[in-house]
Short mmCIF file of C-alpha atoms in Angstrom, two decimals:
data_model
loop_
_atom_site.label_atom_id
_atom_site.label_comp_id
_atom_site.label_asym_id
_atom_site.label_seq_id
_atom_site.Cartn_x
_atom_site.Cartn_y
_atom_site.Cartn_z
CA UNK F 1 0.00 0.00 0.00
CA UNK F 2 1.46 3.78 -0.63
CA UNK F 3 0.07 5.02 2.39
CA UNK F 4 2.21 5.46 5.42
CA UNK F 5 -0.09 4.98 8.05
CA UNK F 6 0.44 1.17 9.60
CA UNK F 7 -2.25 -1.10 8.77
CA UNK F 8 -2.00 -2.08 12.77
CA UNK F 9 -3.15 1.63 13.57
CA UNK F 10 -5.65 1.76 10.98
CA UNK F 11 -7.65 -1.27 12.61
CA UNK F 12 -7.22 0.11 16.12
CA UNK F 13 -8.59 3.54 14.69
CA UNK F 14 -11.56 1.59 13.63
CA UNK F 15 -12.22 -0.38 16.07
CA UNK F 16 -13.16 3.30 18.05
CA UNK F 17 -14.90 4.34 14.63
CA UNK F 18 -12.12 6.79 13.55
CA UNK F 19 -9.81 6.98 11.19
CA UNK F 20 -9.57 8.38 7.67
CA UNK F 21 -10.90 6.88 4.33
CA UNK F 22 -9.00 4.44 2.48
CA UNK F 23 -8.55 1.06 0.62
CA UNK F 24 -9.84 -1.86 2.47
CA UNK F 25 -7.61 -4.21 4.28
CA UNK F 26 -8.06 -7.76 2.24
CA UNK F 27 -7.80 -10.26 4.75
CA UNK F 28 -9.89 -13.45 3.51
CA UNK F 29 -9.27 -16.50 6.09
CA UNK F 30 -6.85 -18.28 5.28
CA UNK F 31 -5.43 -20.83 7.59
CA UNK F 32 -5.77 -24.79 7.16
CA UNK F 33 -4.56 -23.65 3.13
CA UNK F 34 -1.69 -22.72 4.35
CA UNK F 35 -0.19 -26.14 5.35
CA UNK F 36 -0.02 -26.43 1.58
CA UNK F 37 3.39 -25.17 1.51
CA UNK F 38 4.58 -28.14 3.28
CA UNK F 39 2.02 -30.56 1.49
CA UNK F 40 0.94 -31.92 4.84
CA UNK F 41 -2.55 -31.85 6.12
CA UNK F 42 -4.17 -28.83 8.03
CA UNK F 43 -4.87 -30.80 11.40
CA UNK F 44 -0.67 -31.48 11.10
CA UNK F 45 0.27 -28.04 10.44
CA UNK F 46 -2.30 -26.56 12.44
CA UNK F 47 -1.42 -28.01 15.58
CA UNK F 48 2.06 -27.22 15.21
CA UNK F 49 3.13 -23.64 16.30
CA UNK F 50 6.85 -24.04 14.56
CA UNK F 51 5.20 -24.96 11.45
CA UNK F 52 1.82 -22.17 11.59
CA UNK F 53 4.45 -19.78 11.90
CA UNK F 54 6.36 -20.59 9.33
CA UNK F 55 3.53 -21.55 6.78
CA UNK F 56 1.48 -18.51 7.60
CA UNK F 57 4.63 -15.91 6.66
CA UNK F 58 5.19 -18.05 3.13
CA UNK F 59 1.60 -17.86 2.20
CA UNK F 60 1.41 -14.20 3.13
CA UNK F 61 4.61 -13.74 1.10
CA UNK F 62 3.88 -15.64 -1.65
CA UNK F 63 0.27 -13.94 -2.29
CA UNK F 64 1.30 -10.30 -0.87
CA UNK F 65 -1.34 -10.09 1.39
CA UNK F 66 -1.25 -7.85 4.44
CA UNK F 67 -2.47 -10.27 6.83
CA UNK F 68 -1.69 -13.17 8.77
CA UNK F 69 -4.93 -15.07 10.08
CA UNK F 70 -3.56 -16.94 13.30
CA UNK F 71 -6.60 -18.86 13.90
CA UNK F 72 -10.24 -19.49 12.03
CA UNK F 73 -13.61 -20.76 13.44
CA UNK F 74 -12.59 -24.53 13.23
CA UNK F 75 -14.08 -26.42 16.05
CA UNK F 76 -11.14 -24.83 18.33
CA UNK F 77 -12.89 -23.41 20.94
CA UNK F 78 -15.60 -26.19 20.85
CA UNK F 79 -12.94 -28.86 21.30
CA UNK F 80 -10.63 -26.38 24.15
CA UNK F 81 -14.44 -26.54 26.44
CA UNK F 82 -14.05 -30.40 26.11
CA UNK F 83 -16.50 -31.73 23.03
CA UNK F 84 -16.02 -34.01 20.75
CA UNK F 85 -13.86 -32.87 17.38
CA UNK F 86 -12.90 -35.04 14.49
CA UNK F 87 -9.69 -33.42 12.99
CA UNK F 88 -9.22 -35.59 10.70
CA UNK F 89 -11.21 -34.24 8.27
CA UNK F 90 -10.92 -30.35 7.22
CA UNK F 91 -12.74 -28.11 8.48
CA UNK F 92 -13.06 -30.20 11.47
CA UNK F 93 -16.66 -31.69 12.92
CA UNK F 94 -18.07 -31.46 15.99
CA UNK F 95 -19.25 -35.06 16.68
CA UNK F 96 -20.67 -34.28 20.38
CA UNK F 97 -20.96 -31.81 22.58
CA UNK F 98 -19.27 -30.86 26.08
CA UNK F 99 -20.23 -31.56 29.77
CA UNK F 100 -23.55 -29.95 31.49
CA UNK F 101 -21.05 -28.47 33.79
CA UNK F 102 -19.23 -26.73 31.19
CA UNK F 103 -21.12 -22.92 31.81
CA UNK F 104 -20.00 -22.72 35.16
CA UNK F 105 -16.96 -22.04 34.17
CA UNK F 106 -15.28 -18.80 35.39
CA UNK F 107 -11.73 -19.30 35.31
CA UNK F 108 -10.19 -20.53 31.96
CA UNK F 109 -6.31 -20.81 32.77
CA UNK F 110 -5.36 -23.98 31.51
CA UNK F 111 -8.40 -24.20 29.00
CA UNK F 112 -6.56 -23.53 26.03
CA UNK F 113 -4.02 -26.51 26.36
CA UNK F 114 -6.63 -28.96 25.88
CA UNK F 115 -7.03 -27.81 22.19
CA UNK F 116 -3.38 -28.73 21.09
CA UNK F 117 -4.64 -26.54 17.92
CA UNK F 118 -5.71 -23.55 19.87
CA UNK F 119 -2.90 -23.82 21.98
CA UNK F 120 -0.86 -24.09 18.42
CA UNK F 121 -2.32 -20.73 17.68
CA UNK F 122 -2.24 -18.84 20.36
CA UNK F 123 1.45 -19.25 20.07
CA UNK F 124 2.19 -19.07 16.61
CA UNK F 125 0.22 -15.61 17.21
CA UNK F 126 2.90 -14.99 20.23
CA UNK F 127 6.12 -15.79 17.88
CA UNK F 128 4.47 -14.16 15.14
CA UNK F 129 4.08 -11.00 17.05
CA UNK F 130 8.09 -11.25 18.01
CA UNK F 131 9.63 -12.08 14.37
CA UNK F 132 7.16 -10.37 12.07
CA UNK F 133 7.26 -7.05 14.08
CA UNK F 134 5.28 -4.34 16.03
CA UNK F 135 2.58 -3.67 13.16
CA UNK F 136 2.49 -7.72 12.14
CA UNK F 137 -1.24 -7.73 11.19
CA UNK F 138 -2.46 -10.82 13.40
CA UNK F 139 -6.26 -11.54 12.82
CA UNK F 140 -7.72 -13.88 15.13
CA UNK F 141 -10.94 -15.25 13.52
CA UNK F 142 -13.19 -16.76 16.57
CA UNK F 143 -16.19 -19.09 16.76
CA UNK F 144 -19.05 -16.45 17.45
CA UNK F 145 -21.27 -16.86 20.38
CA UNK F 146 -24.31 -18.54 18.78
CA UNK F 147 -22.20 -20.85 16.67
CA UNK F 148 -20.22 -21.83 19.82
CA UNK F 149 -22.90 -22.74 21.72
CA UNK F 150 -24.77 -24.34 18.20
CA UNK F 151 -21.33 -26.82 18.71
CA UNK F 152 -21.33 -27.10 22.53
CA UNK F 153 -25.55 -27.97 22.85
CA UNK F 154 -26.44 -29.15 19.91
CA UNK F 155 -30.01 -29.18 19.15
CA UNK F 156 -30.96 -28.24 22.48
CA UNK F 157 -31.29 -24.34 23.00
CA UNK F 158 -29.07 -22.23 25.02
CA UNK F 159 -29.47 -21.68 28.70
CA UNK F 160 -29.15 -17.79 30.07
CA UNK F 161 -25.86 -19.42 32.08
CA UNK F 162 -24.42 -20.90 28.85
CA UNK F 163 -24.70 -17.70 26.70
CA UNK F 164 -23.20 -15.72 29.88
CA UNK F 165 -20.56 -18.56 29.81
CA UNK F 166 -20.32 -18.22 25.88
CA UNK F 167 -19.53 -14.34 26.95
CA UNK F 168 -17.08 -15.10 29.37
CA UNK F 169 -14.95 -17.69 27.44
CA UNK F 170 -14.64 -15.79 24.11
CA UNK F 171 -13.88 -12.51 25.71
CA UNK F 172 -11.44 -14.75 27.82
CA UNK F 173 -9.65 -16.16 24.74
CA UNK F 174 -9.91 -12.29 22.87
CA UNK F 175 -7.77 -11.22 25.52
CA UNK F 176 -5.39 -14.28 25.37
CA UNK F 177 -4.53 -13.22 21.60
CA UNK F 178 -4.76 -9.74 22.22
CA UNK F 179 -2.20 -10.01 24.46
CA UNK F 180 -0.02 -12.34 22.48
CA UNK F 181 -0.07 -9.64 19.67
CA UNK F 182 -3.15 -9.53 17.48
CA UNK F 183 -4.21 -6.64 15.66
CA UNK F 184 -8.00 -8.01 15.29
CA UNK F 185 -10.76 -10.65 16.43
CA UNK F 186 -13.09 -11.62 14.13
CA UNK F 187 -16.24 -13.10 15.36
CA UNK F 188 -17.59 -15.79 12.59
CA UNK F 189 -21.53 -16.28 12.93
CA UNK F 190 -23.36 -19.43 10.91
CA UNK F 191 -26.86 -18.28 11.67
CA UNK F 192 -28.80 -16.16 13.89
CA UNK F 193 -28.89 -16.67 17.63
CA UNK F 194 -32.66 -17.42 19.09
CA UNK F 195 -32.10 -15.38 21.85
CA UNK F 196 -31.13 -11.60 20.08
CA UNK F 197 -30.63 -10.02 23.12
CA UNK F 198 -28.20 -12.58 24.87
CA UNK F 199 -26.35 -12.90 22.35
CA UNK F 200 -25.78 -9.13 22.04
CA UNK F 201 -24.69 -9.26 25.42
CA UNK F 202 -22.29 -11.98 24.69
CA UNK F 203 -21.49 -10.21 21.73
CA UNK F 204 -20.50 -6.67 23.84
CA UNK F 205 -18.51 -8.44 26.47
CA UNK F 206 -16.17 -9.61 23.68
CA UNK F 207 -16.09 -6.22 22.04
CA UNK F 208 -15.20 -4.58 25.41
CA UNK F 209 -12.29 -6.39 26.00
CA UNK F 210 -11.10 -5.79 22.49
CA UNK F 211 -12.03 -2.10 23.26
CA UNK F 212 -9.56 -2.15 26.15
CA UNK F 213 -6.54 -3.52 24.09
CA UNK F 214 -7.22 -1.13 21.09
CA UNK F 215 -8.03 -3.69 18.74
CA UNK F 216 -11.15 -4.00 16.80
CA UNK F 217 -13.82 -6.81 17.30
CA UNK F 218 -15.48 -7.81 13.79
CA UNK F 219 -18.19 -9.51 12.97
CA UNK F 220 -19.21 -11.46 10.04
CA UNK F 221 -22.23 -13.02 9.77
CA UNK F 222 -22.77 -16.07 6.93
CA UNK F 223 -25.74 -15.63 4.30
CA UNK F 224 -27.47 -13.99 7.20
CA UNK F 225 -27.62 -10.60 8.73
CA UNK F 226 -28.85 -9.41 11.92
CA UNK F 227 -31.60 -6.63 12.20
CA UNK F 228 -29.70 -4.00 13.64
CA UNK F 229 -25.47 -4.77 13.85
CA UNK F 230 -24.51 -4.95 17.70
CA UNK F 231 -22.94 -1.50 18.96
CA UNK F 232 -19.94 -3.58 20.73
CA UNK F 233 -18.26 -5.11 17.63
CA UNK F 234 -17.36 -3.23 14.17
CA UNK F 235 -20.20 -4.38 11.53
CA UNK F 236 -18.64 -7.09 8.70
CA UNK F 237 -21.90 -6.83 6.20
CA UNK F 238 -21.96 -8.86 2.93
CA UNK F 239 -20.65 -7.20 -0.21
CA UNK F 240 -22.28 -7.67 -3.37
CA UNK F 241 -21.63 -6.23 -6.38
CA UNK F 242 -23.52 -3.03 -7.58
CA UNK F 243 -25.17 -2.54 -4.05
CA UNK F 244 -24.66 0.82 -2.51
CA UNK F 245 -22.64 0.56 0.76
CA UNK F 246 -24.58 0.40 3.67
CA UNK F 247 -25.95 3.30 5.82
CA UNK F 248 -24.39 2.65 8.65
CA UNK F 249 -22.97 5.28 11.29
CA UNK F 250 -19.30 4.34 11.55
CA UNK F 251 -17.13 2.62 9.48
CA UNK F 252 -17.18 -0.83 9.11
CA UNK F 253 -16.09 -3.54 7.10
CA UNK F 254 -17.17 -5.99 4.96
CA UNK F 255 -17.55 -9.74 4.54
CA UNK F 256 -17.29 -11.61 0.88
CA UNK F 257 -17.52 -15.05 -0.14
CA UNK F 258 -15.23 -17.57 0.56
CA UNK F 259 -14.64 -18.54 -2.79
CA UNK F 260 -11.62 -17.47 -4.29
CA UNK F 261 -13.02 -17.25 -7.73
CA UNK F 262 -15.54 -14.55 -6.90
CA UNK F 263 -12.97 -12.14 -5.48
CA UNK F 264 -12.13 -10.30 -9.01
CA UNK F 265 -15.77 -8.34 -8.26
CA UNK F 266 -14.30 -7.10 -4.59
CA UNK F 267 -14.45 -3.11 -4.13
CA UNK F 268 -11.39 -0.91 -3.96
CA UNK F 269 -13.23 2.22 -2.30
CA UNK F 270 -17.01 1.06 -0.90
CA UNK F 271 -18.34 3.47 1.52
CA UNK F 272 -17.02 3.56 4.97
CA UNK F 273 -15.56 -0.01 4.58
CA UNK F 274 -11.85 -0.27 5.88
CA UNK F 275 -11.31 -4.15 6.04
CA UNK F 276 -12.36 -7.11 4.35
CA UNK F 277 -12.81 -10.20 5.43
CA UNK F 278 -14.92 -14.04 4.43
CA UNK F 279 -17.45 -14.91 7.06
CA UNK F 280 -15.78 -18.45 7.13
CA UNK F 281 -12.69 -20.42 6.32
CA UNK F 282 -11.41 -20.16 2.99
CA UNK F 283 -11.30 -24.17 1.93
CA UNK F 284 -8.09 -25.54 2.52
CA UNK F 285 -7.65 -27.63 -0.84
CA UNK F 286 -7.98 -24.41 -3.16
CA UNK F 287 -4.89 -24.53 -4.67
CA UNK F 288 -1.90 -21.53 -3.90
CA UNK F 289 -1.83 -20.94 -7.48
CA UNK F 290 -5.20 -20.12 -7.95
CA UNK F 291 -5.05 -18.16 -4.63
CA UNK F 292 -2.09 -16.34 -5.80
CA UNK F 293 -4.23 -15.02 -9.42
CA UNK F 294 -7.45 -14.33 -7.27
CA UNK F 295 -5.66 -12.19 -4.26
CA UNK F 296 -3.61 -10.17 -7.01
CA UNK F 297 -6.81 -8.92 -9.15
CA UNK F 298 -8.45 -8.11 -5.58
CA UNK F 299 -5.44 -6.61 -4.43
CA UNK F 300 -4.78 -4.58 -7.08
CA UNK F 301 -8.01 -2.87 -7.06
CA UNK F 302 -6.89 -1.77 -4.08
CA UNK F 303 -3.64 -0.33 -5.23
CA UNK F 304 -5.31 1.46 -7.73
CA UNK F 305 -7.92 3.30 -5.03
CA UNK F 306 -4.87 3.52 -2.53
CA UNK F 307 -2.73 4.99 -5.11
#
């Protein structure tokens, strides 16, 4: 980008609604595709700091994006709070869900360990942080609050103590990688929560925590969009082409599809948008080649606008 201003600044300036106009960040999720540049499988590379680390910085090098995305809504969280994951397959599957005694839970030292692939990326964000330096642009991409507790329950609807406890654990991990270095969370919804106003609550105890370590707390929502976007987090809307940007009273950013192929339509100036981001993983068997044509058309429209 020709501007001077860090991208790390420009997310922190947005995440208090600030800031002035420019070219989106790109920053589609891409994670389990990048244990392509070892050829090894995602639940390998992904549960491997050393090698996250490593794989992350070629990918980002070898498509010129901006960002590094430490961690994606895959099962992590579901699988740290003790269900049942099957990594084997990518993007893992939650088989079963956790223990009824799971919401009580207050105190989550020592949670993160029992994900070895949370605990991967929590560190990998950590090392990340140290090698890549000050303005590395670390996105942590989170399992949002309703599609937490859609892994953790199953069928059965939330409780008031497990959304509370779906508050305290998420704003408990945004902290852990805010700490550790990253420049962003970004909350990944599947579908809209029953319960609108607990899951806005949810939603805002996140966002202040992010709030507190200057970082902005996104949120994307999947083929879905909620009535009014939650006050806490910055607003991720979908982008489609040839609809005006949205009226919203901030800036915000915007969420496209996770198919590589579609990117070539992406906006270089939309609105009030500053970031962009997919609403889920981007699959992890698209090949780096065709990644490498579809982020350089969607980057360069942003060269163009930034020039």
């Amino acid at each position: 980008m020709s501007s001077s201003i860090p991208w790390r600044r420009r997310l922190s300036e947005l995440g208090r609604g600030l800031g002035k106009p420019h070219a989106p960040l790109f920053a589609p999720l891409l994670y389990g595709v990048c244990a392509q540049m070892e050829a090894l499988p995602p639940a390998e590379v992904t549960a491997d700091p050393t090698r996250l680390a490593k794989n992350l910085v070629e990918l980002g090098r070898a498509l010129g994006t901006s960002a590094l995305v430490v961690a994606a809504p895959s099962a992590l969280e579901a699988e740290a709070f003790g269900a049942d994951v099957d990594r084997d397959s990518w993007p893992p599957r939650v088989l079963g869900g956790c223990a009824a005694d799971t919401f009580a839970r207050d105190d989550f030292a020592g949670c993160w360990t029992r994900s070895e692939a949370l605990d991967a990326s929590l560190e990998a964000c950590q090392r990340l942080a140290a090698t890549e330096g000050s303005e590395a642009v670390l996105i942590a991409a989170l399992t949002g609050p309703a599609s937490l507790l859609e892994e953790l329950c199953g069928p059965m609807p939330p409780s008031a103590g497990a959304w509370e406890f779906a508050g305290r654990a998420l704003s408990a991990l945004a902290r852990e990688f805010a700490q550790r270095g990253a420049a962003a969370i970004l909350l990944c919804e599947r579908r809209p929560a029953d319960d609108a106003d607990a899951w806005r609550a949810a939603l805002g105890t996140v966002g202040n925590i992010a709030r507190f370590h200057r970082i902005p707390a996104l949120l994307a929502c999947e083929a879905w969009a909620p009535a009014t976007w939650p006050d806490a987090t910055v607003a991720c809307p979908a982008f489609e082409p040839g609809v005006p940007a949205p009226a919203l009273a901030k800036p915000y950013g915007l969420s496209v599809t996770h198919a590589p192929a579609a990117w070539a339509a992406l906006p270089g100036a939309h609105g009030q948008a500053r970031v962009i981001v997919t609403a889920r993983e981007v699959p992890a068997d698209v090949p780096v080649e065709d990644l490498v044509d579809a982020v350089d058309v969607a980057l360069e429209v942003q060269r163009e606008q930034d020039a």
